[in-house]
Structure formats: C-alpha cells, structure tokens
XYZ file of C-alpha atoms in Angstrom:
121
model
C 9.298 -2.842 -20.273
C 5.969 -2.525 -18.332
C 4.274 -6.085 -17.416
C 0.322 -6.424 -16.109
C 1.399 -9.914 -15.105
C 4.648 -11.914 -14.025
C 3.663 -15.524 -13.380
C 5.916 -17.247 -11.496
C 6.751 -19.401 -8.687
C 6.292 -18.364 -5.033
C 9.975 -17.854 -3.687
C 10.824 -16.005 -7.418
C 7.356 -14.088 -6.865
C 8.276 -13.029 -3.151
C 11.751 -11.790 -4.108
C 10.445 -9.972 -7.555
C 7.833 -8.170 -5.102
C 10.333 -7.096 -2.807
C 12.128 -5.577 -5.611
C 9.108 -4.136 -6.744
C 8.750 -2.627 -3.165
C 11.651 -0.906 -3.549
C 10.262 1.127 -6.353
C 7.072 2.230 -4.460
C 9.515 3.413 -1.596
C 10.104 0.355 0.407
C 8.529 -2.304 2.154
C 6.713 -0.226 4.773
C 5.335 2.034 2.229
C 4.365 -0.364 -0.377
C 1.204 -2.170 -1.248
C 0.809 -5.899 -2.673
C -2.002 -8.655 -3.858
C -2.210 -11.795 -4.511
C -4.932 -12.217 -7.125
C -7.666 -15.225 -7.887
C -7.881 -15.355 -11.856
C -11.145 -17.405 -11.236
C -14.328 -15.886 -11.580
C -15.770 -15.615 -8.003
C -12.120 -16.234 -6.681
C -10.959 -14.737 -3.324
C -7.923 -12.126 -3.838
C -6.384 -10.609 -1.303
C -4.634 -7.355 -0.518
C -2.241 -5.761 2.191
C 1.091 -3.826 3.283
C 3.978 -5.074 1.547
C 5.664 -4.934 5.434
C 2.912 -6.803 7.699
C 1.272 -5.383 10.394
C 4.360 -4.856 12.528
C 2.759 -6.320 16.044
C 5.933 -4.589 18.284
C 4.963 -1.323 17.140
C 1.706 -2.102 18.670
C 0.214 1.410 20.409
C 3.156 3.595 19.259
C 1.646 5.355 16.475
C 4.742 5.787 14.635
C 3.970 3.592 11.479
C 3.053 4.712 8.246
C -0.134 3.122 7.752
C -0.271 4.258 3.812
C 0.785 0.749 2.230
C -2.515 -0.553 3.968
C -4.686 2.728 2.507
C -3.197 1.685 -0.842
C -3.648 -1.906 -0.474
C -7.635 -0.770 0.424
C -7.098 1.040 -2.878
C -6.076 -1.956 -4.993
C -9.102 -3.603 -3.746
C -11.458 -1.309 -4.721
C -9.789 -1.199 -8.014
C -9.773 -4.972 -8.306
C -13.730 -5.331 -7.107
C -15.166 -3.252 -10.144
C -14.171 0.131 -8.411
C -11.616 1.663 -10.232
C -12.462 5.398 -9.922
C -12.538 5.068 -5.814
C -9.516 2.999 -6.156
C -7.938 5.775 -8.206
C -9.142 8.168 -5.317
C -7.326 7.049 -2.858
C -4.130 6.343 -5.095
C -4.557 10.415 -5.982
C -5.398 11.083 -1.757
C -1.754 9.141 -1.009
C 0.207 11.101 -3.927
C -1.122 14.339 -2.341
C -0.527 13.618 1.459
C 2.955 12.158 0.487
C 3.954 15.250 -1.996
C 2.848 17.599 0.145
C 2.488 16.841 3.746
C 4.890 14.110 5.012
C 8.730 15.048 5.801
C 9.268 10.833 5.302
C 7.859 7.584 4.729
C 10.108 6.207 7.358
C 8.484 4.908 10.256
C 8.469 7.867 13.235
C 9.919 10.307 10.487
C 6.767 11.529 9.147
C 6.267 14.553 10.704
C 2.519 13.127 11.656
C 1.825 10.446 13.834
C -0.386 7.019 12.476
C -3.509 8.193 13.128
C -2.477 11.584 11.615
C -1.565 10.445 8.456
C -4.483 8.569 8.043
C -6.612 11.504 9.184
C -4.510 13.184 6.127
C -5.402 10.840 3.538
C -9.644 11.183 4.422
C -9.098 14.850 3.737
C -7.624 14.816 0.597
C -10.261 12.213 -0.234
C-alpha cells in the first residue's frame, strides 16, 4: 500500500524515514521534510544524511538529496511543476550520468554533479 501520510511519534517517525531512505537509495541520496499542517506553518526540508561537516572542502559528496529536498519545497510552496523539474533533472543525471550515488564514486565531483543537474534543468 501507498500512504500520503504516516502520523506517528518522533523515534517511530525517525526509524520509518530511515527505512524509507533506503528505498530512495540511502541516506546520502535521499531527501526528507518535516511538514506544518497549519496554514502559514513553517515546514522544513533537507538531506536525509546532514550536511556531513568532515567532508568539508573535499567535493566528494553527492549533493542530490539537498537538490531534491529544494525540490520538495518547491512542490510543497504551491510549485509543483518546478518541483517536478528538478525531480525529472535528478532521474536524468542519475540514469544517465553518474557511475554511483556513493560518496567519491560518482564519477563527478560535488560541484559537478550539481553543475549536471542545472543542465538537465
């Protein structure tokens, strides 16, 4: 079964997201939110894996969980056809470019891949 929602508690939520991670091709790769059901309320979106401070400089991350995070908010803020962009920019680039989603396996550097995803934008 497919579910829009899963309310739950936080330590349930954070392990059912991991497992969800798993799906989009791991924590370094995937994207999450945390939505505000209230009108006006503040959501917020990022990479499933954090922003990885000791790989500071290296350029060997994959930075698309944070393009699709971007992507999720645009979807969320009454964007859905640029949020659908970049969802279609990060199927391309991964399909057809990358060798991996593994951090320093991608055949590209950060930058690179990010450079990637504009194009096919």
């Amino acid at each position: 079964e497919y579910y829009d929602v899963i309310v739950t508690t936080n330590m349930f939520g954070d392990i059912i997201t991991d497992l969800g991670a798993m799906v989009q091709g791991g924590l370094g790769v995937a994207a999450g939110g945390n939505l505000n059901p209230d009108p006006g309320g503040t959501s917020m979106f990022e990479p499933m894996g954090g922003s990885a401070p000791k790989y500071t400089g290296q350029k060997v991350i994959n930075p698309i969980a944070a393009i699709g995070a971007m992507g999720m908010l645009l979807d969320h803020t009454g964007q859905p056809a640029a949020g659908a962009r970049v969802l279609e920019a990060i199927q391309k680039v991964t399909g057809e470019k990358m060798k991996s989603q593994s951090a320093g396996k991608m055949g590209y550097d950060t930058t690179q891949v990010g450079d990637l995803v504009v194009e096919a934008l």
